[in-house]
Amino acid sequence: MFPGRALWTTRANARGFLEEDETMSRATYPLKLPYSVKKAAQRLAKEDGVSLNQWIAAAVAEKIGVVETAAAFFQKRAGNAKGDGLLKFLRNAPDTPPEPEDRIT
């Protein structure tokens, strides 16, 4: 692999040599992590056999996918609903105490 090149920005050519994938771009960002988080990320990256940079980039990409998928789901589920519809629904809800397992203590 080329020095400083992340795994996902390279591909093997017909002879098995790694080449830069020109469809990917990289941006640098100085990242400050709590020491315990960095140590855990280093351990997990080592277990996965990748660099810390690759592991963090993959973790960020995974989180983006989860958040964007959830946002799309809730947007689709909400449809054209407005807040006033929720208030109308809540006004018609029965006025009963919460179940014992739902009580905040």
mmCIF file with all atom_site columns, C-alpha atoms in Angstrom:
data_model
loop_
_atom_site.group_PDB
_atom_site.id
_atom_site.type_symbol
_atom_site.label_atom_id
_atom_site.label_alt_id
_atom_site.label_comp_id
_atom_site.label_asym_id
_atom_site.label_entity_id
_atom_site.label_seq_id
_atom_site.pdbx_PDB_ins_code
_atom_site.Cartn_x
_atom_site.Cartn_y
_atom_site.Cartn_z
_atom_site.occupancy
_atom_site.B_iso_or_equiv
_atom_site.pdbx_formal_charge
_atom_site.auth_seq_id
_atom_site.auth_comp_id
_atom_site.auth_asym_id
_atom_site.auth_atom_id
_atom_site.pdbx_PDB_model_num
ATOM 1   C CA . MET A 1 1   ? 0.000   0.000  0.000   1.00 0.00 ? 1   MET A CA 1
ATOM 2   C CA . PHE A 1 2   ? 1.179   3.531  -0.630  1.00 0.00 ? 2   PHE A CA 1
ATOM 3   C CA . PRO A 1 3   ? 2.332   5.333  2.522   1.00 0.00 ? 3   PRO A CA 1
ATOM 4   C CA . GLY A 1 4   ? -0.462  7.425  3.964   1.00 0.00 ? 4   GLY A CA 1
ATOM 5   C CA . ARG A 1 5   ? -3.117  5.920  1.686   1.00 0.00 ? 5   ARG A CA 1
ATOM 6   C CA . ALA A 1 6   ? -6.154  4.418  3.322   1.00 0.00 ? 6   ALA A CA 1
ATOM 7   C CA . LEU A 1 7   ? -7.267  0.922  2.319   1.00 0.00 ? 7   LEU A CA 1
ATOM 8   C CA . TRP A 1 8   ? -10.578 2.099  0.896   1.00 0.00 ? 8   TRP A CA 1
ATOM 9   C CA . THR A 1 9   ? -8.787  4.487  -1.462  1.00 0.00 ? 9   THR A CA 1
ATOM 10  C CA . THR A 1 10  ? -6.751  1.739  -3.095  1.00 0.00 ? 10  THR A CA 1
ATOM 11  C CA . ARG A 1 11  ? -7.489  -1.222 -5.345  1.00 0.00 ? 11  ARG A CA 1
ATOM 12  C CA . ALA A 1 12  ? -5.420  -3.983 -6.867  1.00 0.00 ? 12  ALA A CA 1
ATOM 13  C CA . ASN A 1 13  ? -4.603  -3.796 -10.553 1.00 0.00 ? 13  ASN A CA 1
ATOM 14  C CA . ALA A 1 14  ? -4.374  -6.863 -12.839 1.00 0.00 ? 14  ALA A CA 1
ATOM 15  C CA . ARG A 1 15  ? -0.861  -7.691 -11.537 1.00 0.00 ? 15  ARG A CA 1
ATOM 16  C CA . GLY A 1 16  ? -1.921  -7.381 -7.884  1.00 0.00 ? 16  GLY A CA 1
ATOM 17  C CA . PHE A 1 17  ? -0.302  -3.992 -7.255  1.00 0.00 ? 17  PHE A CA 1
ATOM 18  C CA . LEU A 1 18  ? -2.280  -1.430 -5.321  1.00 0.00 ? 18  LEU A CA 1
ATOM 19  C CA . GLU A 1 19  ? -3.364  1.692  -7.153  1.00 0.00 ? 19  GLU A CA 1
ATOM 20  C CA . GLU A 1 20  ? -5.120  4.778  -5.904  1.00 0.00 ? 20  GLU A CA 1
ATOM 21  C CA . ASP A 1 21  ? -8.861  4.754  -6.576  1.00 0.00 ? 21  ASP A CA 1
ATOM 22  C CA . GLU A 1 22  ? -9.486  8.103  -8.238  1.00 0.00 ? 22  GLU A CA 1
ATOM 23  C CA . THR A 1 23  ? -13.190 8.085  -7.342  1.00 0.00 ? 23  THR A CA 1
ATOM 24  C CA . MET A 1 24  ? -12.346 8.635  -3.667  1.00 0.00 ? 24  MET A CA 1
ATOM 25  C CA . SER A 1 25  ? -11.083 11.817 -2.092  1.00 0.00 ? 25  SER A CA 1
ATOM 26  C CA . ARG A 1 26  ? -9.683  12.404 1.351   1.00 0.00 ? 26  ARG A CA 1
ATOM 27  C CA . ALA A 1 27  ? -9.867  15.268 3.756   1.00 0.00 ? 27  ALA A CA 1
ATOM 28  C CA . THR A 1 28  ? -7.835  15.694 6.916   1.00 0.00 ? 28  THR A CA 1
ATOM 29  C CA . TYR A 1 29  ? -9.354  16.686 10.206  1.00 0.00 ? 29  TYR A CA 1
ATOM 30  C CA . PRO A 1 30  ? -7.461  17.041 13.475  1.00 0.00 ? 30  PRO A CA 1
ATOM 31  C CA . LEU A 1 31  ? -9.349  14.926 15.964  1.00 0.00 ? 31  LEU A CA 1
ATOM 32  C CA . LYS A 1 32  ? -9.069  15.114 19.740  1.00 0.00 ? 32  LYS A CA 1
ATOM 33  C CA . LEU A 1 33  ? -10.367 12.062 21.544  1.00 0.00 ? 33  LEU A CA 1
ATOM 34  C CA . PRO A 1 34  ? -10.529 11.254 25.227  1.00 0.00 ? 34  PRO A CA 1
ATOM 35  C CA . TYR A 1 35  ? -7.587  9.001  26.054  1.00 0.00 ? 35  TYR A CA 1
ATOM 36  C CA . SER A 1 36  ? -9.816  6.034  26.937  1.00 0.00 ? 36  SER A CA 1
ATOM 37  C CA . VAL A 1 37  ? -11.707 6.295  23.631  1.00 0.00 ? 37  VAL A CA 1
ATOM 38  C CA . LYS A 1 38  ? -8.478  6.470  21.649  1.00 0.00 ? 38  LYS A CA 1
ATOM 39  C CA . LYS A 1 39  ? -7.036  3.446  23.456  1.00 0.00 ? 39  LYS A CA 1
ATOM 40  C CA . ALA A 1 40  ? -10.206 1.434  22.803  1.00 0.00 ? 40  ALA A CA 1
ATOM 41  C CA . ALA A 1 41  ? -10.215 2.478  19.131  1.00 0.00 ? 41  ALA A CA 1
ATOM 42  C CA . GLN A 1 42  ? -6.539  1.513  18.808  1.00 0.00 ? 42  GLN A CA 1
ATOM 43  C CA . ARG A 1 43  ? -7.251  -1.895 20.338  1.00 0.00 ? 43  ARG A CA 1
ATOM 44  C CA . LEU A 1 44  ? -10.217 -2.521 18.032  1.00 0.00 ? 44  LEU A CA 1
ATOM 45  C CA . ALA A 1 45  ? -8.300  -1.320 14.969  1.00 0.00 ? 45  ALA A CA 1
ATOM 46  C CA . LYS A 1 46  ? -5.485  -3.712 15.828  1.00 0.00 ? 46  LYS A CA 1
ATOM 47  C CA . GLU A 1 47  ? -7.992  -6.571 16.250  1.00 0.00 ? 47  GLU A CA 1
ATOM 48  C CA . ASP A 1 48  ? -9.434  -5.712 12.815  1.00 0.00 ? 48  ASP A CA 1
ATOM 49  C CA . GLY A 1 49  ? -5.958  -5.504 11.285  1.00 0.00 ? 49  GLY A CA 1
ATOM 50  C CA . VAL A 1 50  ? -6.366  -1.910 10.079  1.00 0.00 ? 50  VAL A CA 1
ATOM 51  C CA . SER A 1 51  ? -4.832  1.422  10.971  1.00 0.00 ? 51  SER A CA 1
ATOM 52  C CA . LEU A 1 52  ? -6.424  3.635  13.591  1.00 0.00 ? 52  LEU A CA 1
ATOM 53  C CA . ASN A 1 53  ? -7.237  6.146  10.845  1.00 0.00 ? 53  ASN A CA 1
ATOM 54  C CA . GLN A 1 54  ? -9.029  3.493  8.770   1.00 0.00 ? 54  GLN A CA 1
ATOM 55  C CA . TRP A 1 55  ? -10.940 2.249  11.786  1.00 0.00 ? 55  TRP A CA 1
ATOM 56  C CA . ILE A 1 56  ? -12.102 5.731  12.815  1.00 0.00 ? 56  ILE A CA 1
ATOM 57  C CA . ALA A 1 57  ? -13.094 6.614  9.231   1.00 0.00 ? 57  ALA A CA 1
ATOM 58  C CA . ALA A 1 58  ? -15.112 3.395  8.963   1.00 0.00 ? 58  ALA A CA 1
ATOM 59  C CA . ALA A 1 59  ? -16.761 4.063  12.339  1.00 0.00 ? 59  ALA A CA 1
ATOM 60  C CA . VAL A 1 60  ? -17.732 7.586  11.276  1.00 0.00 ? 60  VAL A CA 1
ATOM 61  C CA . ALA A 1 61  ? -19.078 6.306  7.936   1.00 0.00 ? 61  ALA A CA 1
ATOM 62  C CA . GLU A 1 62  ? -21.090 3.635  9.754   1.00 0.00 ? 62  GLU A CA 1
ATOM 63  C CA . LYS A 1 63  ? -22.568 6.214  12.130  1.00 0.00 ? 63  LYS A CA 1
ATOM 64  C CA . ILE A 1 64  ? -23.495 8.480  9.212   1.00 0.00 ? 64  ILE A CA 1
ATOM 65  C CA . GLY A 1 65  ? -25.268 5.583  7.531   1.00 0.00 ? 65  GLY A CA 1
ATOM 66  C CA . VAL A 1 66  ? -27.222 4.764  10.676  1.00 0.00 ? 66  VAL A CA 1
ATOM 67  C CA . VAL A 1 67  ? -28.263 8.365  11.320  1.00 0.00 ? 67  VAL A CA 1
ATOM 68  C CA . GLU A 1 68  ? -29.218 9.064  7.704   1.00 0.00 ? 68  GLU A CA 1
ATOM 69  C CA . THR A 1 69  ? -31.173 5.812  7.481   1.00 0.00 ? 69  THR A CA 1
ATOM 70  C CA . ALA A 1 70  ? -33.038 6.611  10.704  1.00 0.00 ? 70  ALA A CA 1
ATOM 71  C CA . ALA A 1 71  ? -33.772 10.163 9.546   1.00 0.00 ? 71  ALA A CA 1
ATOM 72  C CA . ALA A 1 72  ? -35.145 8.892  6.230   1.00 0.00 ? 72  ALA A CA 1
ATOM 73  C CA . PHE A 1 73  ? -37.261 6.289  8.038   1.00 0.00 ? 73  PHE A CA 1
ATOM 74  C CA . PHE A 1 74  ? -38.809 8.818  10.405  1.00 0.00 ? 74  PHE A CA 1
ATOM 75  C CA . GLN A 1 75  ? -39.376 11.338 7.605   1.00 0.00 ? 75  GLN A CA 1
ATOM 76  C CA . LYS A 1 76  ? -41.176 8.694  5.555   1.00 0.00 ? 76  LYS A CA 1
ATOM 77  C CA . ARG A 1 77  ? -43.129 7.504  8.588   1.00 0.00 ? 77  ARG A CA 1
ATOM 78  C CA . ALA A 1 78  ? -44.183 11.043 9.479   1.00 0.00 ? 78  ALA A CA 1
ATOM 79  C CA . GLY A 1 79  ? -45.314 11.790 5.940   1.00 0.00 ? 79  GLY A CA 1
ATOM 80  C CA . ASN A 1 80  ? -47.228 15.058 5.963   1.00 0.00 ? 80  ASN A CA 1
ATOM 81  C CA . ALA A 1 81  ? -47.961 14.955 9.694   1.00 0.00 ? 81  ALA A CA 1
ATOM 82  C CA . LYS A 1 82  ? -47.831 18.241 11.557  1.00 0.00 ? 82  LYS A CA 1
ATOM 83  C CA . GLY A 1 83  ? -47.398 18.989 15.244  1.00 0.00 ? 83  GLY A CA 1
ATOM 84  C CA . ASP A 1 84  ? -51.006 20.108 15.645  1.00 0.00 ? 84  ASP A CA 1
ATOM 85  C CA . GLY A 1 85  ? -52.172 16.611 14.657  1.00 0.00 ? 85  GLY A CA 1
ATOM 86  C CA . LEU A 1 86  ? -50.116 15.178 17.506  1.00 0.00 ? 86  LEU A CA 1
ATOM 87  C CA . LEU A 1 87  ? -51.632 17.664 19.952  1.00 0.00 ? 87  LEU A CA 1
ATOM 88  C CA . LYS A 1 88  ? -55.133 16.695 18.813  1.00 0.00 ? 88  LYS A CA 1
ATOM 89  C CA . PHE A 1 89  ? -54.255 13.034 19.311  1.00 0.00 ? 89  PHE A CA 1
ATOM 90  C CA . LEU A 1 90  ? -52.859 13.689 22.783  1.00 0.00 ? 90  LEU A CA 1
ATOM 91  C CA . ARG A 1 91  ? -55.930 15.718 23.829  1.00 0.00 ? 91  ARG A CA 1
ATOM 92  C CA . ASN A 1 92  ? -58.085 12.671 23.020  1.00 0.00 ? 92  ASN A CA 1
ATOM 93  C CA . ALA A 1 93  ? -55.849 10.238 24.916  1.00 0.00 ? 93  ALA A CA 1
ATOM 94  C CA . PRO A 1 94  ? -57.388 8.787  28.080  1.00 0.00 ? 94  PRO A CA 1
ATOM 95  C CA . ASP A 1 95  ? -56.402 10.473 31.313  1.00 0.00 ? 95  ASP A CA 1
ATOM 96  C CA . THR A 1 96  ? -55.106 7.454  33.179  1.00 0.00 ? 96  THR A CA 1
ATOM 97  C CA . PRO A 1 97  ? -52.046 6.980  35.369  1.00 0.00 ? 97  PRO A CA 1
ATOM 98  C CA . PRO A 1 98  ? -49.086 5.214  33.793  1.00 0.00 ? 98  PRO A CA 1
ATOM 99  C CA . GLU A 1 99  ? -48.604 1.488  34.217  1.00 0.00 ? 99  GLU A CA 1
ATOM 100 C CA . PRO A 1 100 ? -46.304 0.620  37.152  1.00 0.00 ? 100 PRO A CA 1
ATOM 101 C CA . GLU A 1 101 ? -43.426 -0.349 34.820  1.00 0.00 ? 101 GLU A CA 1
ATOM 102 C CA . ASP A 1 102 ? -43.756 3.001  32.992  1.00 0.00 ? 102 ASP A CA 1
ATOM 103 C CA . ARG A 1 103 ? -43.552 5.204  36.095  1.00 0.00 ? 103 ARG A CA 1
ATOM 104 C CA . ILE A 1 104 ? -40.537 7.429  36.557  1.00 0.00 ? 104 ILE A CA 1
ATOM 105 C CA . THR A 1 105 ? -39.202 7.092  40.069  1.00 0.00 ? 105 THR A CA 1
#
